[in-house]
Coordinates of C-alpha atoms in Angstrom, one line a residue:
M1238 CA 54.4 1.2 -54.0
G1239 CA 54.2 4.5 -56.3
D1240 CA 54.6 2.4 -59.7
P1241 CA 51.5 2.2 -61.7
A1242 CA 50.5 -1.9 -61.6
V1243 CA 50.6 -2.4 -65.1
V1244 CA 52.7 -4.6 -66.9
V1245 CA 53.2 -5.4 -70.7
G1246 CA 53.9 -9.0 -71.7
V1247 CA 55.5 -9.1 -75.0
D1248 CA 55.8 -12.6 -76.5
I1249 CA 58.2 -12.9 -79.7
G1250 CA 56.7 -15.6 -81.2
T1251 CA 57.5 -17.8 -84.7
T1252 CA 55.0 -15.8 -86.5
S1253 CA 54.2 -12.9 -85.0
T1254 CA 54.9 -10.7 -82.1
K1255 CA 52.2 -10.2 -79.4
A1256 CA 52.1 -7.2 -76.9
V1257 CA 49.5 -7.8 -74.0
A1258 CA 49.0 -5.6 -70.9
Y1259 CA 48.2 -7.0 -67.6
D1260 CA 47.3 -5.6 -64.1
T1261 CA 48.2 -7.2 -60.8
G1262 CA 44.9 -9.0 -60.9
G1263 CA 45.7 -10.5 -63.7
R1264 CA 43.0 -8.8 -66.3
Q1265 CA 44.2 -8.3 -69.9
L1266 CA 43.9 -4.4 -70.8
A1267 CA 44.9 -4.1 -74.3
T1268 CA 46.6 -6.2 -77.0
H1269 CA 48.2 -6.0 -80.6
S1270 CA 50.4 -8.6 -82.9
I1271 CA 52.2 -8.0 -85.6
G1272 CA 52.9 -11.0 -88.2
Y1273 CA 56.5 -11.5 -90.0
P1274 CA 57.3 -14.6 -92.7
L1275 CA 59.2 -17.3 -92.2
E1276 CA 61.5 -17.7 -95.0
E1277 CA 62.8 -21.0 -96.2
P1278 CA 65.1 -20.2 -99.1
H1279 CA 66.6 -23.8 -99.0
P1280 CA 65.3 -27.4 -98.3
G1281 CA 65.6 -27.8 -94.4
Y1282 CA 66.3 -23.9 -93.9
A1283 CA 63.7 -21.7 -91.5
E1284 CA 65.1 -18.0 -91.2
Q1285 CA 63.8 -14.6 -90.4
D1286 CA 64.7 -10.8 -90.8
P1287 CA 65.9 -9.8 -87.1
A1288 CA 65.0 -6.2 -88.3
L1289 CA 61.6 -7.1 -89.2
I1290 CA 61.2 -8.5 -85.8
F1291 CA 62.3 -6.1 -84.0
D1292 CA 60.1 -3.8 -85.6
A1293 CA 57.0 -5.9 -84.8
V1294 CA 58.2 -5.7 -80.8
V1295 CA 58.4 -2.0 -81.1
G1296 CA 55.2 -1.9 -83.0
S1297 CA 52.9 -4.3 -81.2
I1298 CA 53.9 -2.6 -77.6
R1299 CA 53.6 1.0 -79.2
A1300 CA 49.8 0.1 -80.3
V1301 CA 48.9 -1.6 -77.1
V1302 CA 50.6 1.6 -75.0
A1303 CA 48.8 4.1 -77.0
E1304 CA 45.5 1.9 -76.0
L1305 CA 46.1 1.8 -72.4
G1306 CA 47.0 5.4 -72.7
G1307 CA 48.3 5.4 -68.6
P1308 CA 51.7 4.6 -67.4
V1309 CA 53.3 1.4 -67.2
A1310 CA 55.6 -0.2 -64.8
G1311 CA 57.6 -2.3 -67.2
L1312 CA 57.9 -4.8 -70.0
S1313 CA 58.6 -8.2 -70.1
F1314 CA 59.6 -10.7 -72.4
S1315 CA 58.9 -14.0 -73.9
T1316 CA 60.9 -15.7 -76.9
A1317 CA 60.2 -18.9 -79.2
M1318 CA 63.5 -20.5 -78.0
H1319 CA 66.6 -21.8 -79.8
S1320 CA 66.9 -18.6 -82.3
L1321 CA 70.9 -18.0 -83.4
I1322 CA 71.7 -14.6 -85.0
G1323 CA 75.5 -14.1 -85.4
L1324 CA 76.3 -10.1 -84.9
D1325 CA 79.6 -8.3 -86.2
A1326 CA 81.0 -5.9 -83.2
G1327 CA 78.8 -3.1 -83.5
G1328 CA 75.6 -5.3 -83.1
A1329 CA 74.5 -5.4 -86.6
P1330 CA 73.3 -9.1 -88.0
L1331 CA 75.6 -10.9 -90.1
T1332 CA 73.2 -13.6 -90.3
P1333 CA 69.1 -13.9 -90.3
S1334 CA 67.7 -15.5 -87.4
V1335 CA 68.1 -19.3 -87.8
T1336 CA 65.2 -20.6 -86.0
W1337 CA 64.2 -23.9 -84.3
A1338 CA 62.6 -25.1 -87.3
D1339 CA 65.6 -25.0 -88.7
S1340 CA 67.0 -28.4 -89.5
R1341 CA 70.1 -27.6 -91.8
A1342 CA 72.1 -28.8 -89.2
A1343 CA 70.7 -32.3 -89.1
A1344 CA 74.0 -34.4 -89.7
Q1345 CA 76.1 -32.6 -87.2
A1346 CA 73.3 -33.4 -84.7
E1347 CA 73.1 -36.7 -85.7
R1348 CA 77.0 -37.2 -85.6
L1349 CA 77.4 -35.9 -82.2
R1350 CA 74.3 -37.9 -80.9
A1351 CA 75.9 -41.0 -82.1
V1352 CA 79.0 -40.5 -79.6
P1353 CA 78.7 -41.0 -75.6
A1354 CA 79.8 -37.3 -75.5
G1355 CA 76.5 -36.3 -77.0
L1356 CA 74.3 -37.7 -74.2
A1357 CA 76.7 -36.4 -71.8
L1358 CA 76.0 -32.8 -73.1
H1359 CA 72.0 -33.4 -72.9
R1360 CA 72.6 -34.6 -69.7
R1361 CA 74.7 -31.3 -68.6
T1362 CA 72.8 -28.7 -70.9
G1363 CA 69.4 -30.0 -70.5
T1364 CA 68.9 -29.6 -74.3
P1365 CA 68.7 -32.4 -76.4
V1366 CA 71.4 -33.1 -79.2
H1367 CA 68.6 -32.2 -82.0
P1368 CA 69.0 -29.3 -85.7
M1369 CA 66.8 -27.1 -83.1
A1370 CA 69.1 -26.3 -81.1
P1371 CA 71.6 -23.6 -81.4
L1372 CA 74.9 -26.0 -80.9
P1373 CA 74.8 -28.3 -84.1
K1374 CA 73.7 -24.5 -85.8
L1375 CA 76.9 -23.2 -84.4
V1376 CA 78.9 -26.5 -85.8
W1377 CA 77.2 -26.5 -89.0
F1378 CA 78.5 -22.7 -89.5
A1379 CA 81.8 -23.5 -88.3
E1380 CA 81.9 -26.3 -91.3
Q1381 CA 79.8 -24.7 -94.2
Q1382 CA 80.3 -21.5 -93.7
P1383 CA 84.0 -20.8 -91.9
K1384 CA 84.8 -17.1 -93.4
L1385 CA 81.2 -16.3 -91.5
H1386 CA 81.8 -17.9 -88.3
E1387 CA 85.2 -16.4 -88.1
R1388 CA 83.6 -13.1 -88.4
V1389 CA 80.8 -13.0 -86.1
A1390 CA 81.5 -11.1 -82.7
H1391 CA 78.4 -12.5 -80.8
W1392 CA 76.0 -15.1 -81.2
V1393 CA 72.9 -14.2 -79.4
G1394 CA 69.1 -15.2 -79.6
I1395 CA 66.4 -13.4 -80.8
K1396 CA 65.4 -11.6 -78.0
D1397 CA 68.9 -10.8 -76.7
Y1398 CA 68.9 -9.0 -79.9
V1399 CA 65.8 -6.9 -79.3
L1400 CA 66.9 -6.2 -75.8
L1401 CA 70.5 -5.6 -77.4
R1402 CA 68.6 -2.6 -79.5
L1403 CA 66.0 -1.3 -76.6
A1404 CA 68.3 -1.0 -73.7
E1405 CA 72.0 -1.5 -75.0
A1406 CA 72.8 -4.5 -72.9
L1407 CA 74.0 -7.8 -74.3
V1408 CA 72.4 -10.3 -71.8
T1409 CA 70.8 -13.6 -72.2
D1410 CA 68.5 -15.4 -69.5
H1411 CA 68.8 -18.9 -67.9
S1412 CA 65.8 -20.1 -69.4
V1413 CA 66.7 -19.0 -73.2
A1414 CA 70.4 -20.4 -72.0
S1415 CA 69.1 -23.5 -71.1
G1416 CA 67.7 -24.3 -74.3
S1417 CA 70.9 -23.4 -76.5
G1418 CA 72.8 -26.4 -75.7
L1419 CA 76.0 -24.4 -75.0
M1420 CA 74.5 -23.6 -70.6
D1421 CA 75.7 -26.2 -67.8
I1422 CA 72.4 -26.3 -66.2
H1423 CA 73.5 -27.7 -62.9
R1424 CA 76.3 -24.8 -62.5
L1425 CA 74.2 -22.1 -64.5
A1426 CA 77.5 -20.9 -66.2
W1427 CA 78.6 -21.5 -70.1
D1428 CA 79.5 -25.3 -70.4
P1429 CA 83.1 -25.4 -71.5
G1430 CA 83.1 -28.8 -73.3
A1431 CA 79.8 -27.2 -75.7
L1432 CA 81.9 -24.2 -76.4
G1433 CA 84.8 -26.8 -77.8
I1434 CA 82.6 -28.3 -80.2
A1435 CA 80.6 -25.1 -81.3
G1436 CA 84.1 -23.5 -82.2
I1437 CA 83.3 -20.2 -80.0
T1438 CA 84.1 -18.4 -76.6
E1439 CA 82.7 -17.1 -74.0
E1440 CA 83.5 -13.8 -74.9
Q1441 CA 80.9 -14.5 -77.8
L1442 CA 78.2 -14.9 -75.8
P1443 CA 75.5 -12.8 -74.2
Q1444 CA 76.1 -12.1 -70.4
L1445 CA 74.4 -14.9 -68.7
V1446 CA 71.4 -13.3 -65.8
P1447 CA 68.4 -14.7 -64.3
T1448 CA 65.0 -14.4 -65.8
T1449 CA 63.7 -11.8 -63.1
H1450 CA 66.8 -9.6 -64.0
V1451 CA 65.4 -6.1 -64.4
L1452 CA 67.6 -4.0 -67.2
P1453 CA 68.2 -0.4 -66.8
G1454 CA 65.5 0.9 -69.2
L1455 CA 64.8 2.0 -72.3
T1456 CA 67.4 4.2 -74.1
A1457 CA 66.0 7.5 -75.2
G1458 CA 65.5 6.4 -78.9
A1459 CA 63.5 3.8 -78.2
A1460 CA 61.6 5.1 -75.7
R1461 CA 60.5 7.4 -78.4
A1462 CA 59.5 5.0 -80.7
I1463 CA 57.3 3.0 -78.2
G1464 CA 55.6 5.8 -76.7
L1465 CA 57.1 5.6 -72.8
P1466 CA 59.4 7.5 -70.9
A1467 CA 63.3 6.6 -71.2
G1468 CA 64.2 4.6 -68.7
T1469 CA 61.3 2.3 -68.2
P1470 CA 62.3 -1.3 -66.4
L1471 CA 62.9 -4.1 -68.6
V1472 CA 62.5 -7.5 -67.1
V1473 CA 64.7 -9.9 -69.2
G1474 CA 62.1 -12.5 -68.8
A1475 CA 62.1 -16.4 -70.4
G1476 CA 61.4 -18.8 -72.6
D1477 CA 58.1 -19.2 -74.0
G1478 CA 57.9 -23.1 -73.4
P1479 CA 58.5 -22.4 -69.4
L1480 CA 56.6 -19.2 -69.7
A1481 CA 53.6 -20.9 -70.9
N1482 CA 53.8 -23.2 -67.9
L1483 CA 53.4 -20.3 -65.6
G1484 CA 50.6 -18.6 -67.8
L1485 CA 48.4 -21.8 -67.4
G1486 CA 48.8 -21.6 -63.7
A1487 CA 50.9 -25.0 -63.9
V1488 CA 53.3 -23.8 -61.2
H1489 CA 53.8 -26.1 -58.7
P1490 CA 55.8 -29.4 -59.0
G1491 CA 53.9 -32.5 -60.8
E1492 CA 51.7 -29.9 -62.7
V1493 CA 51.8 -30.3 -66.2
A1494 CA 51.0 -28.0 -69.3
C1495 CA 50.5 -29.5 -72.5
S1496 CA 49.9 -27.3 -75.6
I1497 CA 48.9 -28.0 -79.4
G1498 CA 49.4 -25.4 -81.7
T1499 CA 51.0 -26.0 -85.0
S1500 CA 53.6 -27.9 -83.2
G1501 CA 53.0 -29.4 -79.7
A1502 CA 54.5 -29.7 -76.5
M1503 CA 54.2 -31.5 -72.7
R1504 CA 55.8 -29.8 -69.6
V1505 CA 55.9 -30.6 -66.2
M1506 CA 57.5 -28.3 -63.4
V1507 CA 60.1 -29.4 -61.0
E1508 CA 62.3 -28.0 -58.2
R1509 CA 65.1 -29.3 -59.7
P1510 CA 67.3 -29.5 -63.5
G1511 CA 67.7 -33.0 -64.8
V1512 CA 67.1 -35.2 -67.6
D1513 CA 66.4 -38.8 -67.7
P1514 CA 68.8 -41.4 -68.2
L1515 CA 67.3 -42.0 -72.2
G1516 CA 67.7 -38.4 -72.8
G1517 CA 64.1 -38.4 -74.0
V1518 CA 63.0 -34.6 -72.2
F1519 CA 64.5 -31.4 -72.1
C1520 CA 65.0 -29.5 -69.2
Y1521 CA 64.4 -25.8 -69.2
A1522 CA 64.8 -23.1 -66.5
L1523 CA 62.1 -20.5 -65.4
T1524 CA 63.3 -19.3 -62.2
E1525 CA 66.3 -20.3 -60.1
R1526 CA 63.7 -22.7 -58.2
R1527 CA 61.5 -23.5 -61.2
W1528 CA 62.5 -25.8 -64.2
V1529 CA 60.3 -27.7 -67.1
V1530 CA 61.0 -31.2 -67.7
G1531 CA 59.2 -32.2 -71.1
G1532 CA 59.4 -32.5 -74.8
A1533 CA 57.9 -30.6 -77.9
I1534 CA 56.8 -32.0 -80.8
N1535 CA 56.9 -30.9 -84.2
N1536 CA 53.6 -31.9 -85.5
G1537 CA 50.2 -30.4 -84.0
G1538 CA 48.0 -28.4 -85.7
I1539 CA 50.0 -28.6 -88.8
V1540 CA 48.6 -32.3 -89.2
L1541 CA 45.1 -31.0 -89.5
Q1542 CA 46.1 -28.3 -92.1
W1543 CA 47.9 -31.0 -94.0
A1544 CA 45.0 -33.4 -93.8
N1545 CA 42.7 -30.3 -95.1
E1546 CA 45.1 -30.1 -98.3
A1547 CA 46.2 -33.5 -99.0
L1548 CA 43.0 -35.6 -98.1
A1549 CA 40.0 -33.2 -98.2
P1550 CA 41.1 -30.2 -100.8
E1551 CA 37.6 -29.5 -102.1
L1552 CA 36.4 -28.3 -98.6
G1553 CA 38.7 -25.1 -99.6
E1554 CA 41.3 -23.7 -96.7
H1555 CA 40.4 -23.6 -93.2
A1556 CA 37.6 -26.6 -92.9
E1557 CA 38.9 -27.3 -89.5
E1558 CA 35.4 -27.8 -88.7
E1559 CA 34.2 -29.8 -91.8
L1560 CA 37.4 -32.3 -90.8
L1561 CA 37.0 -32.7 -87.0
D1562 CA 33.1 -33.6 -88.1
L1563 CA 34.3 -36.4 -90.7
A1564 CA 36.9 -37.5 -87.9
A1565 CA 34.2 -37.8 -85.1
R1566 CA 32.3 -40.6 -88.0
A1567 CA 35.5 -42.8 -87.5
P1568 CA 35.8 -45.5 -84.2
V1569 CA 38.2 -44.7 -81.3
G1570 CA 41.2 -45.9 -82.9
S1571 CA 40.3 -45.8 -86.4
G1572 CA 39.7 -49.3 -87.4
G1573 CA 43.0 -50.3 -86.3
L1574 CA 44.7 -47.6 -88.5
I1575 CA 48.0 -45.9 -87.0
M1576 CA 49.3 -42.4 -88.3
L1577 CA 53.1 -41.8 -87.4
P1578 CA 52.1 -37.8 -87.5
Y1579 CA 56.1 -37.1 -88.5
L1580 CA 55.2 -34.8 -91.7
L1581 CA 58.0 -32.6 -90.3
S1582 CA 60.5 -34.6 -88.9
E1583 CA 60.1 -34.7 -85.1
R1584 CA 61.5 -33.7 -82.0
A1585 CA 60.5 -35.7 -78.5
P1586 CA 61.1 -38.4 -77.2
H1587 CA 63.6 -39.5 -80.2
W1588 CA 65.2 -36.1 -81.1
S1589 CA 65.6 -37.2 -84.7
A1590 CA 65.4 -35.1 -87.5
L1591 CA 65.2 -38.9 -89.4
P1592 CA 62.0 -39.9 -89.4
R1593 CA 59.0 -39.1 -92.1
G1594 CA 54.9 -39.6 -91.7
A1595 CA 53.3 -42.8 -92.4
Y1596 CA 50.1 -44.8 -92.0
V1597 CA 50.0 -48.4 -90.7
G1598 CA 47.2 -51.1 -90.8
L1599 CA 45.7 -49.3 -94.3
T1600 CA 42.8 -51.9 -95.2
H1601 CA 40.2 -51.2 -98.3
G1602 CA 38.0 -50.8 -95.6
H1603 CA 39.3 -47.2 -94.5
G1604 CA 38.0 -44.3 -95.5
R1605 CA 38.8 -40.5 -95.7
A1606 CA 37.1 -40.4 -91.9
H1607 CA 39.4 -43.0 -90.9
L1608 CA 42.9 -41.2 -92.4
V1609 CA 41.9 -37.6 -90.7
R1610 CA 40.6 -39.3 -87.4
A1611 CA 43.9 -41.7 -87.2
A1612 CA 46.0 -38.1 -88.0
L1613 CA 44.6 -36.6 -84.8
E1614 CA 44.7 -39.6 -82.8
G1615 CA 48.5 -39.7 -84.0
V1616 CA 49.6 -36.3 -82.5
C1617 CA 47.8 -37.2 -79.4
Q1618 CA 49.9 -40.8 -79.2
Q1619 CA 53.1 -39.0 -79.9
L1620 CA 52.3 -36.4 -76.7
A1621 CA 51.2 -39.7 -74.8
L1622 CA 55.2 -41.1 -75.5
V1623 CA 56.2 -37.6 -74.3
L1624 CA 54.4 -37.7 -71.1
A1625 CA 55.7 -41.4 -70.7
S1626 CA 59.3 -40.0 -70.9
V1627 CA 58.4 -36.5 -68.2
R1628 CA 57.7 -39.8 -66.3
A1629 CA 60.4 -41.9 -67.0
A1630 CA 62.6 -38.9 -65.6
G1631 CA 61.4 -39.7 -62.3
N1632 CA 58.8 -36.9 -62.6
E1633 CA 55.3 -37.1 -60.5
V1634 CA 52.5 -35.9 -62.9
R1635 CA 49.5 -35.1 -60.8
E1636 CA 47.6 -32.8 -63.0
I1637 CA 47.5 -31.8 -67.1
R1638 CA 46.3 -28.3 -68.2
A1639 CA 46.3 -27.8 -71.9
S1640 CA 46.1 -24.5 -74.0
G1641 CA 46.1 -23.8 -78.1
G1642 CA 43.9 -23.6 -81.2
F1643 CA 43.1 -27.4 -81.2
A1644 CA 41.1 -26.5 -77.7
R1645 CA 38.4 -25.4 -79.7
S1646 CA 37.5 -28.8 -81.1
P1647 CA 35.4 -30.9 -78.3
L1648 CA 36.3 -33.9 -80.3
W1649 CA 40.3 -33.0 -79.9
R1650 CA 40.1 -32.2 -76.3
Q1651 CA 38.6 -35.9 -75.6
I1652 CA 40.9 -37.7 -77.8
L1653 CA 43.8 -36.0 -75.9
A1654 CA 42.3 -36.7 -72.2
D1655 CA 41.7 -40.2 -74.0
A1656 CA 45.2 -41.3 -75.2
L1657 CA 46.8 -39.5 -71.9
G1658 CA 44.3 -41.2 -69.7
M1659 CA 44.4 -38.5 -67.5
P1660 CA 41.6 -35.9 -66.7
V1661 CA 42.8 -32.9 -69.0
R1662 CA 41.7 -29.2 -67.7
F1663 CA 41.1 -26.3 -69.9
P1664 CA 42.0 -22.6 -68.7
T1665 CA 39.7 -19.8 -69.8
G1666 CA 41.1 -17.8 -72.9
H1667 CA 44.1 -16.2 -72.2
E1668 CA 47.7 -15.6 -73.8
G1669 CA 49.8 -18.1 -72.2
S1670 CA 53.4 -17.0 -72.4
S1671 CA 52.4 -13.1 -72.4
F1672 CA 50.7 -13.8 -69.2
G1673 CA 53.8 -15.8 -67.9
A1674 CA 56.1 -13.1 -69.1
A1675 CA 53.6 -10.1 -67.5
L1676 CA 53.3 -12.3 -64.2
L1677 CA 57.3 -12.7 -64.2
G1678 CA 57.9 -9.0 -65.0
M1679 CA 55.3 -8.4 -61.8
Q1680 CA 57.6 -10.3 -59.5
A1681 CA 60.7 -8.8 -60.7
L1682 CA 59.2 -5.2 -59.7
G1683 CA 58.0 -6.2 -56.8
L1684 CA 54.3 -5.4 -57.9
I1685 CA 53.4 -9.1 -56.5
E1686 CA 54.8 -11.5 -54.1
S1687 CA 55.7 -14.7 -56.3
I1688 CA 55.0 -16.1 -59.2
E1689 CA 53.0 -18.6 -57.8
V1690 CA 49.9 -16.5 -57.8
A1691 CA 49.3 -17.8 -61.1
A1692 CA 47.7 -20.8 -59.7
D1693 CA 44.9 -18.4 -58.2
L1694 CA 44.7 -16.3 -61.1
V1695 CA 44.0 -19.0 -63.9
R1696 CA 40.5 -20.1 -64.0
I1697 CA 39.5 -23.7 -65.5
E1698 CA 36.8 -23.4 -68.1
E1699 CA 36.2 -27.0 -68.7
T1700 CA 37.6 -30.3 -66.8
V1701 CA 37.7 -33.6 -69.9
R1702 CA 37.9 -36.8 -68.2
P1703 CA 38.9 -40.0 -70.5
D1704 CA 36.6 -42.2 -71.3
P1705 CA 37.5 -45.6 -69.9
A1706 CA 36.8 -47.7 -73.1
S1707 CA 38.7 -45.2 -75.1
A1708 CA 41.7 -44.7 -72.8
A1709 CA 41.9 -48.7 -72.9
T1710 CA 41.9 -48.9 -76.7
Y1711 CA 44.6 -46.0 -76.9
A1712 CA 46.8 -47.7 -74.0
A1713 CA 47.0 -51.2 -75.9
L1714 CA 47.4 -48.8 -79.2
L1715 CA 50.4 -47.0 -77.5
P1716 CA 53.1 -49.9 -77.5
L1717 CA 52.3 -50.4 -81.3
F1718 CA 52.8 -46.9 -82.5
S1719 CA 55.8 -46.8 -80.3
E1720 CA 57.6 -49.7 -81.6
L1721 CA 56.7 -48.4 -85.3
Y1722 CA 59.2 -45.4 -85.1
D1723 CA 62.1 -47.8 -84.0
A1724 CA 60.9 -50.5 -87.0
L1725 CA 61.1 -47.8 -89.5
V1726 CA 64.0 -45.8 -88.5
P1727 CA 66.5 -48.1 -91.4
T1728 CA 63.3 -47.2 -93.9
F1729 CA 63.7 -43.5 -92.6
A1730 CA 67.5 -43.8 -93.1
S1731 CA 67.4 -45.0 -96.4
L1732 CA 64.6 -42.7 -97.8
R1733 CA 66.9 -39.7 -96.9
R1734 CA 70.1 -41.6 -98.8
L1735 CA 67.6 -42.0 -101.7
A1736 CA 66.2 -38.4 -101.9
P1737 CA 69.0 -36.7 -104.0
S1738 CA 68.5 -39.3 -106.7
L1739 CA 64.6 -39.1 -106.6
P1740 CA 62.4 -36.6 -108.3
P1741 CA 61.5 -33.3 -106.1
E1742 CA 58.7 -33.9 -103.2
P1743 CA 55.6 -32.5 -104.8
P1744 CA 54.0 -29.2 -103.9
P1745 CA 51.1 -29.5 -101.3
T1746 CA 48.0 -29.7 -103.3
A1747 CA 46.3 -26.4 -104.1
A1748 CA 42.9 -25.8 -102.6
P1749 CA 40.4 -25.1 -105.8
Q1750 CA 39.3 -21.4 -106.7

């Protein structure tokens, strides 16, 4: 095998792109990231400039290649899922990149969910009918901007756009397509019913390819910009969620990857596609023989950030440690105080844009420590609901591996293990999705036999076991936590109906100078 055994995993995220070079032994050789803003020009909008993201991709790869100073076997890509960009016939963007966090299509999604065809769509496509997904966004464009909708020659995701500019190939992988709401996961083909609802044709979408598909390579112009030879292979890659499972070494059926960053997710590896009868989980592709079933939550670390701004502004920004110390002073279960952490609405397992956050059970005896702890517990209880939905879909759960910013906190680690009622294993520091992308690239390029080597390459740093008494407390509270959502749905609906007539929501409390 004459090719050098170094692959650069490129993770196109919501806030930055990170390029990381790995060798076939899993060693990280070089890394670089470049950030970009998330624009919110109107309530519910969450957009980005595709050109800025492309420049960040090129710049981050270029920095890694320069640091390596040696040959690269190929580039392999990971991407945030559910983005949507309209292109003209020449490949120029007619719209911003509309991200997963954009909720403008809430009314369209709820209308679709309310009819039997909505759940049928979910079961066929693996994607919940939710404003995060491209399908409701396309319906929004057709209804709200019909002239623009008609002008668009191609609808793509952000990774598709990047690959178009790097390799002049209009393709999308089965993993990203399985998060679009437009692909039949059982046939690995665009779904005619979904396309009809979206008002588009198959010709307006990229060609579907496996995640291990190797493109002919970098164009001469892209190669010059990056500092690699023209023709350097590009592996199309996959969505960041499925690749995070791979990067954590959770590659066998029954192995769950849990992540809490700004948001959170719980995904189990399975061998065949499928969702639960109630539609509580998604099903996204990794390869043709590996799929992930699970759910994402909107509110992870952002809840702690909110607690900092709203409950303890005098601590200043980035006061996570002080807040966590404060939370540790409150008892398990926060003295009967429950927080629904739906500050940014919510996704799994209810997949509705309606909910808002709530504290329930507040008494004169509760103080700031209880409020902060209840917020952390709420995030972990929401993940426990997602885990229950994963099991309800008929999936065995044998092991849980976790990663993300929260993992730096011993308290948060313990609350998660207690709330899930299972040991949680924490791998040594790594870049989950970029490592997953690199491993997928190595398999595609014939540098490793199988992505299953990930299980051997990822080392476990610590296993946190649930405390039996704490786990029993959370298990007793979980049904109440779950019931509260259903009980408050009418209130959430009334609040949204009233919102236009109420004074605007106040901005977040500013930290003292």
